[in-house]
Coordinates of C-alpha atoms and ligand atoms in Angstrom, one line a residue:
M6 CA 22.6 -5.6 -12.2
I7 CA 25.7 -5.2 -10.0
V8 CA 25.2 -4.3 -6.3
G9 CA 28.2 -3.0 -4.3
V10 CA 28.8 -2.6 -0.6
L11 CA 31.4 -0.1 0.5
R12 CA 33.6 -0.2 3.7
E13 CA 32.5 2.6 6.0
T14 CA 35.1 5.4 6.4
L15 CA 33.6 7.6 9.1
P16 CA 35.8 7.4 12.2
G17 CA 34.2 5.1 14.8
E18 CA 31.7 3.6 12.4
R19 CA 31.9 -0.2 12.6
R20 CA 28.8 -1.2 10.8
V21 CA 28.4 -2.5 7.3
A22 CA 25.4 -2.0 5.1
L23 CA 25.3 -5.6 3.7
V24 CA 26.2 -8.8 5.6
P25 CA 27.0 -12.1 4.0
E26 CA 23.5 -13.4 4.7
G27 CA 22.2 -10.4 2.7
V28 CA 24.6 -11.2 -0.2
K29 CA 23.0 -14.6 -0.5
V30 CA 19.5 -13.1 -0.7
L31 CA 20.6 -10.7 -3.5
V32 CA 22.5 -13.5 -5.4
K33 CA 19.4 -15.7 -5.2
A34 CA 17.3 -12.8 -6.6
G35 CA 19.6 -12.9 -9.7
L36 CA 21.8 -9.9 -8.8
E37 CA 25.6 -9.8 -8.9
V38 CA 27.3 -8.6 -5.6
R39 CA 30.7 -6.9 -5.1
A40 CA 32.1 -6.1 -1.7
E41 CA 34.9 -3.8 -1.0
T42 CA 37.8 -5.6 0.6
G43 CA 37.4 -5.4 4.4
A44 CA 33.9 -4.0 4.2
G45 CA 32.5 -6.1 7.1
A46 CA 35.7 -6.6 9.1
A47 CA 34.9 -4.1 11.8
A48 CA 31.5 -5.7 12.3
G49 CA 32.9 -9.2 12.5
F50 CA 32.3 -10.4 9.0
A51 CA 35.4 -11.6 7.2
D52 CA 36.1 -11.2 3.5
G53 CA 35.9 -15.0 3.1
E54 CA 32.3 -15.0 4.3
Y55 CA 31.4 -12.5 1.6
E56 CA 33.1 -14.7 -1.0
A57 CA 31.4 -17.8 0.3
A58 CA 28.1 -16.1 0.1
G59 CA 28.7 -15.3 -3.6
A60 CA 30.2 -11.8 -3.6
R61 CA 33.3 -10.8 -5.5
L62 CA 35.8 -8.7 -3.5
E63 CA 37.1 -5.6 -5.1
D64 CA 38.8 -2.4 -4.3
R65 CA 36.8 0.8 -3.9
A66 CA 37.6 2.4 -7.3
A67 CA 36.8 -0.8 -9.3
L68 CA 33.6 -1.4 -7.2
C69 CA 32.3 2.1 -7.7
A70 CA 33.1 2.0 -11.4
A71 CA 31.1 -1.2 -11.9
A72 CA 28.2 -1.0 -9.4
D73 CA 24.7 -0.1 -10.6
A74 CA 23.6 0.3 -6.9
V75 CA 25.8 1.0 -3.9
L76 CA 24.8 0.2 -0.3
K77 CA 26.3 2.2 2.6
V78 CA 25.4 3.0 6.2
Q79 CA 26.7 6.5 6.6
P80 CA 26.3 9.4 4.2
P81 CA 29.1 9.5 1.6
D82 CA 31.8 12.2 2.1
D83 CA 32.9 14.3 -0.8
A84 CA 35.5 11.8 -2.0
E85 CA 32.9 9.0 -1.9
V86 CA 30.4 11.1 -3.9
A87 CA 33.1 11.8 -6.5
A88 CA 33.9 8.1 -6.7
L89 CA 30.3 7.0 -7.4
R90 CA 29.5 6.4 -11.1
P91 CA 27.1 8.9 -12.7
G92 CA 23.9 7.0 -13.4
S93 CA 24.4 4.6 -10.4
A94 CA 22.0 4.4 -7.4
L95 CA 23.0 4.9 -3.8
V96 CA 21.1 3.5 -0.8
A97 CA 22.2 4.8 2.6
L98 CA 21.4 7.0 5.6
L99 CA 21.9 10.5 4.0
R100 CA 20.7 12.9 6.7
P101 CA 19.2 14.9 3.8
L102 CA 17.1 17.2 5.9
D103 CA 20.1 18.1 8.2
E104 CA 22.7 18.2 5.4
P105 CA 20.8 19.0 2.2
Q106 CA 24.1 20.2 0.5
R107 CA 25.2 16.6 0.2
A108 CA 22.0 15.8 -1.7
A109 CA 22.9 18.6 -4.1
R110 CA 26.3 17.1 -4.6
L111 CA 24.9 13.7 -5.3
A112 CA 22.5 15.3 -7.8
E113 CA 25.3 17.1 -9.5
R114 CA 27.2 13.8 -9.7
G115 CA 24.2 12.2 -11.5
V116 CA 23.6 9.7 -8.7
T117 CA 20.1 8.4 -8.0
A118 CA 20.1 8.6 -4.2
F119 CA 17.7 7.0 -1.8
S120 CA 17.7 8.0 1.9
L121 CA 16.7 5.2 4.2
E122 CA 15.6 7.7 6.9
L123 CA 12.9 8.8 4.5
V124 CA 11.3 5.4 4.0
P125 CA 7.7 6.0 5.1
R126 CA 7.0 4.3 8.4
I127 CA 4.0 2.4 7.1
T128 CA 3.2 -1.3 7.9
R129 CA 4.3 -2.4 4.4
A130 CA 7.7 -0.8 4.9
Q131 CA 8.4 -2.2 8.4
A132 CA 11.1 -4.6 7.1
M133 CA 12.9 -1.6 5.5
D134 CA 12.7 0.6 8.7
V135 CA 16.3 1.3 9.5
L136 CA 15.3 4.0 12.1
S137 CA 13.5 1.3 14.1
S138 CA 16.1 -1.4 13.8
Q139 CA 19.0 0.9 14.8
A140 CA 16.9 2.5 17.6
T141 CA 16.4 -1.0 19.0
V142 CA 20.1 -1.5 19.2
A143 CA 20.7 2.0 20.6
G144 CA 18.1 1.5 23.4
Y145 CA 19.8 -1.7 24.5
R146 CA 23.3 -0.2 24.3
A147 CA 22.2 2.8 26.3
V148 CA 21.3 0.7 29.3
I149 CA 24.4 -1.5 29.0
L150 CA 26.5 1.7 29.0
A151 CA 24.7 3.0 32.1
A152 CA 25.1 -0.4 33.9
E153 CA 28.8 -0.2 33.2
R154 CA 29.2 3.3 34.5
L155 CA 26.9 3.1 37.5
P156 CA 28.7 2.4 40.8
K157 CA 26.0 0.0 41.8
M158 CA 24.4 -3.2 40.4
F159 CA 21.0 -3.2 38.8
P160 CA 19.2 -6.1 40.6
L161 CA 17.9 -6.3 44.1
L162 CA 20.1 -8.7 46.0
T163 CA 19.6 -10.2 49.4
T164 CA 22.8 -11.8 50.5
A165 CA 24.7 -12.7 53.7
A166 CA 26.6 -9.5 53.2
G167 CA 23.5 -7.5 53.3
T168 CA 20.7 -6.4 51.0
L169 CA 21.3 -4.3 47.9
A170 CA 18.5 -2.2 46.6
A171 CA 17.6 -2.5 43.0
A172 CA 18.7 0.4 40.7
R173 CA 16.0 2.8 39.6
A174 CA 15.9 3.7 36.0
F175 CA 13.8 6.4 34.4
V176 CA 13.3 6.4 30.7
I177 CA 12.1 9.6 29.0
G178 CA 10.5 9.0 25.6
A179 CA 9.1 5.5 25.1
G180 CA 9.3 5.1 21.3
V181 CA 11.3 2.3 19.7
A182 CA 14.6 3.1 21.5
G183 CA 12.9 3.9 24.8
L184 CA 10.9 0.6 24.9
Q185 CA 14.1 -1.4 24.2
A186 CA 15.8 0.5 27.0
I187 CA 12.9 -0.3 29.4
A188 CA 13.0 -4.0 28.5
T189 CA 16.8 -4.1 28.9
A190 CA 16.8 -2.3 32.3
K191 CA 14.0 -4.6 33.5
R192 CA 16.0 -7.7 32.4
L193 CA 18.9 -6.5 34.4
G194 CA 16.7 -6.2 37.4
A195 CA 16.2 -2.4 37.7
V196 CA 12.9 -0.8 38.9
V197 CA 11.9 1.1 35.8
E198 CA 9.7 4.1 35.2
A199 CA 9.0 5.8 31.9
Y200 CA 7.3 8.9 30.5
D201 CA 6.2 9.9 27.0
T202 CA 4.0 12.7 25.8
R203 CA 2.0 10.2 23.7
P204 CA -0.4 8.5 26.1
A205 CA -0.8 5.7 23.6
V206 CA 2.5 4.2 24.7
A207 CA 1.4 3.8 28.4
E208 CA 0.1 0.3 27.7
Q209 CA 3.3 -0.8 26.0
V210 CA 5.4 0.5 28.9
R211 CA 3.2 -1.4 31.4
S212 CA 3.4 -4.6 29.3
L213 CA 7.2 -4.5 29.8
G214 CA 6.7 -4.4 33.5
A215 CA 7.6 -0.8 34.0
K216 CA 5.6 2.0 35.5
F217 CA 4.2 4.7 33.2
V218 CA 4.6 8.0 35.0
A219 CA 1.4 10.0 34.7
L220 CA 2.4 13.6 35.1
E221 CA 0.1 16.4 35.8
L222 CA 0.9 17.9 32.4
E223 CA -1.6 18.6 29.7
A224 CA 0.1 17.8 26.4
G225 CA -1.5 19.4 23.4
A226 CA -2.3 17.0 20.5
A227 CA 0.5 14.6 21.4
E228 CA 0.9 12.8 18.1
D229 CA 0.5 13.4 14.4
K230 CA -1.2 11.0 12.0
G231 CA 2.1 9.1 11.5
G232 CA 2.2 8.2 15.2
Y233 CA 5.1 10.7 15.8
A234 CA 5.2 13.2 18.7
T235 CA 4.3 16.7 18.0
S236 CA 6.1 19.7 19.6
Q237 CA 4.7 21.3 22.7
S238 CA 4.6 24.8 24.0
E239 CA 7.7 26.3 25.8
E240 CA 5.4 26.6 28.9
F241 CA 4.8 22.8 28.7
Y242 CA 8.5 22.0 28.3
A243 CA 9.3 24.3 31.3
R244 CA 6.8 22.4 33.5
Q245 CA 8.0 19.1 32.1
R246 CA 11.6 19.9 33.0
K247 CA 10.7 20.6 36.6
L248 CA 8.8 17.3 36.9
M249 CA 11.5 15.3 35.0
G250 CA 14.1 16.8 37.5
E251 CA 12.0 15.6 40.4
R252 CA 11.9 12.0 39.0
A253 CA 15.5 12.1 38.0
A254 CA 16.5 12.9 41.6
R255 CA 15.0 9.6 42.6
S256 CA 16.7 7.6 39.9
D257 CA 20.1 6.1 39.5
V258 CA 19.9 6.0 35.7
V259 CA 18.1 8.3 33.3
V260 CA 17.8 7.4 29.6
T261 CA 16.5 10.1 27.4
T262 CA 15.2 9.3 23.9
A263 CA 12.7 12.1 23.2
L264 CA 12.6 13.4 19.6
V265 CA 10.2 15.5 17.6
P266 CA 10.8 14.8 13.9
G267 CA 12.5 17.7 12.0
Q268 CA 13.2 19.7 15.1
R269 CA 16.0 20.0 17.7
A270 CA 15.4 17.5 20.5
P271 CA 13.3 19.0 23.3
L272 CA 15.3 20.0 26.4
L273 CA 13.8 17.9 29.2
L274 CA 16.4 17.6 31.9
D275 CA 18.0 21.0 32.8
E276 CA 21.2 21.7 34.8
D277 CA 19.1 21.9 38.0
G278 CA 17.7 18.5 37.2
V279 CA 21.2 17.0 36.9
R280 CA 22.4 18.8 40.0
G281 CA 19.5 17.2 41.9
M282 CA 20.6 13.7 41.0
R283 CA 22.7 11.5 43.4
A284 CA 26.5 11.6 42.8
G285 CA 27.5 8.6 40.6
S286 CA 24.1 8.5 38.8
V287 CA 24.2 8.2 35.0
V288 CA 22.3 10.0 32.2
V289 CA 22.5 8.5 28.7
D290 CA 21.2 10.9 26.2
L291 CA 20.1 9.2 23.0
A292 CA 19.0 12.5 21.5
A293 CA 22.7 13.8 21.7
A294 CA 23.0 13.8 17.9
N295 CA 19.9 16.0 17.6
G296 CA 21.1 18.5 20.3
G297 CA 20.3 16.4 23.3
N298 CA 17.5 16.2 25.9
C299 CA 19.8 17.0 28.7
A300 CA 21.4 20.4 29.2
C301 CA 24.7 18.9 30.3
T302 CA 25.1 16.6 27.2
V303 CA 28.2 17.1 25.1
P304 CA 27.5 15.3 21.8
G305 CA 30.0 12.6 21.2
E306 CA 31.5 12.7 24.7
T307 CA 31.0 11.4 28.2
V308 CA 31.3 14.1 30.8
V309 CA 30.8 14.3 34.5
R310 CA 28.7 17.2 35.7
H311 CA 27.7 17.8 39.3
G312 CA 29.0 14.3 40.1
V313 CA 26.6 12.8 37.4
T314 CA 28.0 10.9 34.4
V315 CA 26.3 12.2 31.2
V316 CA 26.9 10.0 28.1
G317 CA 26.4 11.9 24.8
D318 CA 27.4 9.1 22.4
T319 CA 26.1 9.9 19.0
N320 CA 26.5 6.5 17.4
L321 CA 25.4 3.8 19.8
P322 CA 24.4 1.2 17.2
S323 CA 28.0 1.1 15.9
A324 CA 29.1 -0.2 19.3
I325 CA 27.1 -3.4 18.7
P326 CA 28.2 -3.7 15.0
R327 CA 27.4 -7.3 14.2
D328 CA 23.7 -7.3 15.2
A329 CA 23.2 -3.7 14.1
S330 CA 24.6 -4.5 10.6
Q331 CA 22.6 -7.7 10.4
M332 CA 19.4 -5.7 11.0
F333 CA 20.5 -2.8 8.7
S334 CA 21.4 -5.3 6.0
K335 CA 18.0 -7.0 6.2
N336 CA 16.3 -3.5 5.9
A337 CA 18.6 -2.4 3.0
V338 CA 18.1 -5.7 1.1
T339 CA 14.3 -5.6 1.5
F340 CA 14.4 -2.0 0.3
L341 CA 16.6 -2.7 -2.7
L342 CA 14.6 -5.6 -3.8
H343 CA 11.5 -3.4 -3.6
L344 CA 13.1 -1.3 -6.3
V345 CA 14.2 -4.1 -8.6
K346 CA 12.1 -5.7 -11.3
D347 CA 13.4 -8.3 -13.8
G348 CA 16.9 -7.9 -12.5
A349 CA 17.2 -4.1 -13.0
L350 CA 16.3 -1.0 -11.1
H351 CA 12.7 0.0 -11.9
L352 CA 11.5 3.2 -10.2
D353 CA 7.7 3.3 -9.8
L354 CA 7.1 6.8 -8.6
E355 CA 3.5 6.0 -7.9
D356 CA 4.8 3.8 -5.1
E357 CA 4.8 5.6 -1.7
I358 CA 8.0 3.9 -0.5
T359 CA 10.0 4.6 -3.7
R360 CA 8.8 8.2 -4.0
G361 CA 9.2 9.0 -0.3
S362 CA 12.8 7.8 -0.1
L363 CA 14.0 9.2 -3.4
V364 CA 16.2 12.2 -2.9
T365 CA 18.0 12.8 -6.2
R366 CA 17.3 11.8 -9.8
D367 CA 18.4 13.0 -13.3
G368 CA 20.7 15.6 -11.8
Q369 CA 18.0 17.1 -9.6
V370 CA 17.2 17.1 -5.9
V371 CA 13.6 15.7 -6.3
N372 CA 12.5 15.6 -2.6
E373 CA 10.5 18.7 -1.9
A374 CA 11.4 18.9 1.8
V375 CA 15.2 18.6 1.0
R376 CA 15.0 21.1 -1.8
S377 CA 13.3 23.6 0.4
R378 CA 16.3 23.5 2.7
L379 CA 18.9 24.2 0.0
Ligands
LIG6 P1 11.2 9.2 17.8 O1 12.5 8.7 17.8 O2 10.8 10.3 16.9 O3 10.9 9.8 19.3 C1 11.1 9.0 20.5 C2 10.0 9.2 21.5 O4 10.1 10.5 22.1 C3 8.6 9.1 20.9 O5 7.9 8.1 21.6 C4 8.0 10.5 21.3 O6 6.6 10.4 21.6 C5 8.8 10.8 22.5 N1 8.8 12.3 22.9 C6 8.8 13.4 22.1 N2 8.7 14.5 22.8 C7 8.7 14.1 24.1 C8 8.6 14.8 25.4 N3 8.5 16.1 25.4 N4 8.6 14.0 26.5 C9 8.6 12.7 26.5 N5 8.7 12.0 25.3 C10 8.7 12.7 24.2 O7 10.1 8.1 17.7 P2 10.3 6.6 17.2 O8 10.7 5.8 18.4 O9 11.1 6.5 16.0 O10 8.8 6.2 16.8 C11 7.7 6.7 17.5 C12 6.4 6.1 17.1 O11 6.3 6.1 15.6 C13 6.3 4.6 17.4 O12 6.1 4.3 18.7 C14 5.2 4.3 16.4 O13 4.0 4.7 16.9 C15 5.5 5.0 15.2 N6 6.3 4.1 14.3 C16 5.5 3.4 13.4 C17 6.2 2.5 12.6 C18 5.4 1.7 11.5 O14 4.3 1.6 11.6 N7 6.2 1.1 10.6 C19 7.6 2.2 12.7 C20 8.2 3.0 13.7 C21 7.6 3.9 14.5

C-alpha cells in the first residue's frame, strides 16, 4: 500500500500532514510512503529528512496517480479533488458539515474520504484527535499573540524603576484551547480568570492556578453526553454578554474560545463590552472561523475597535507549524494504521471510529449528517 503526503496549497497554511517521524512509523508498519517535493518545507521539514526517513519524493501528479491513501491537512480544492485517483482514500480535515459540496465532489470522483474532524472523541481515539491537538497549539498561540500586541508585560515586576502590575487575562471557554491559553498566560505571569458554561471544568481551571469565575447565571443542561457544550437560550446569552463585558473591562487580555458543535459560535462579548475595555487591551477570538465570540471580530484580520486590538486569526496552529504538524502527523498516522490490516486498507464499518469519520465511499456521501446538508 502506498501512502502519499501532499504539500498544502491554501494560502497561509504552513503545516504538513505527515512529518518524517511519521514516515518512519508507516514504513516500519510495511507501507510505502511518497512525499510531494517541498511538502514539509514551510513547517521546517526538509525533503532530505523525508528521504532519510524512507519516503520517496515525487511531484503531485505522480504521487496522486500512485497513492492508495493521501494525507492532507486542509480540505482539497477542486483541482486537488480532480487530481486524486478514483478508488484512493483521503484522510484530511474536510469541514464536511460546513462545506458538504466538497464531500459530494469527492464522492463523484470515487474517493473514499475520511474527515478527521468526525473522529469520535472517545478515549480509544484520543491519539487520533486532531481537534484537541490543534486546539492545544491555538490556545498557546493566542496568548503569545496577545502578549506581543499588549503595550504592557505580563508578569508582576518589582524593580528600582517602580512596580509593574501583572497583566490580567480573562479566558472565555475552558475547553482544550482555553485550558492551554490559561496555562500559557499563567506561565507568562498574568493573573488569570476563566469562565465556561460547563461547571465540570471549574476544577481543571483551578488546577492551573487560575480563578474560575462563578457567574450568577443559570445555564440550562450545560453539556451533552459527549462532554460538549449545549446551546443556551438567547436570554441567557444576553445576560452572559453583560457579565462578560464587566469582566472584560477589568482585563488587559480576553481570549475567547467558546463553541457549541454544529452551530455559529455564541456571541459573548458585544460592542459595548469592547468599548468598556481599556485602550490598548487585546481580544483574541479563537472562534473567529465559526463567526466569532466577539462582535468586533473580523475573521482573518486584526482590527482596532474603540482602542482595543481584536485578533480574528482563523488559522492559529499554522503559525507554529512544526509542532502543530508533528501532533497532526501523530494523529493522522494513528488513524491511518487503525484502518490498515495486513498492509491494505480494511474498512470495518462496525467500528465506531471508522464509521464515524467515513464521509464518502463507492461514489456516495455515506455520512448521514453531511448528506442531510446537501
Ligand atoms: P469546543 O471547542 O467545542 O468548545 C470550547 C469550550 O467553549 C467548551 O469548553 C465549551 O463548554 C465552551 N463554551 C460553549 N459555550 C459557552 C458559553 N456560552 N460560555 C462559555 N463557554 C462556552 O470544545 P473542546 O475544547 O473541543 O472540548 C470540550 C470538551 O469535550 C472537553 O473539555 C472534554 O470534556 C471533551 N473532549 C473529550 C475528548 C475525549 O474524551 N477524547 C477529547 C476532546 C474533548
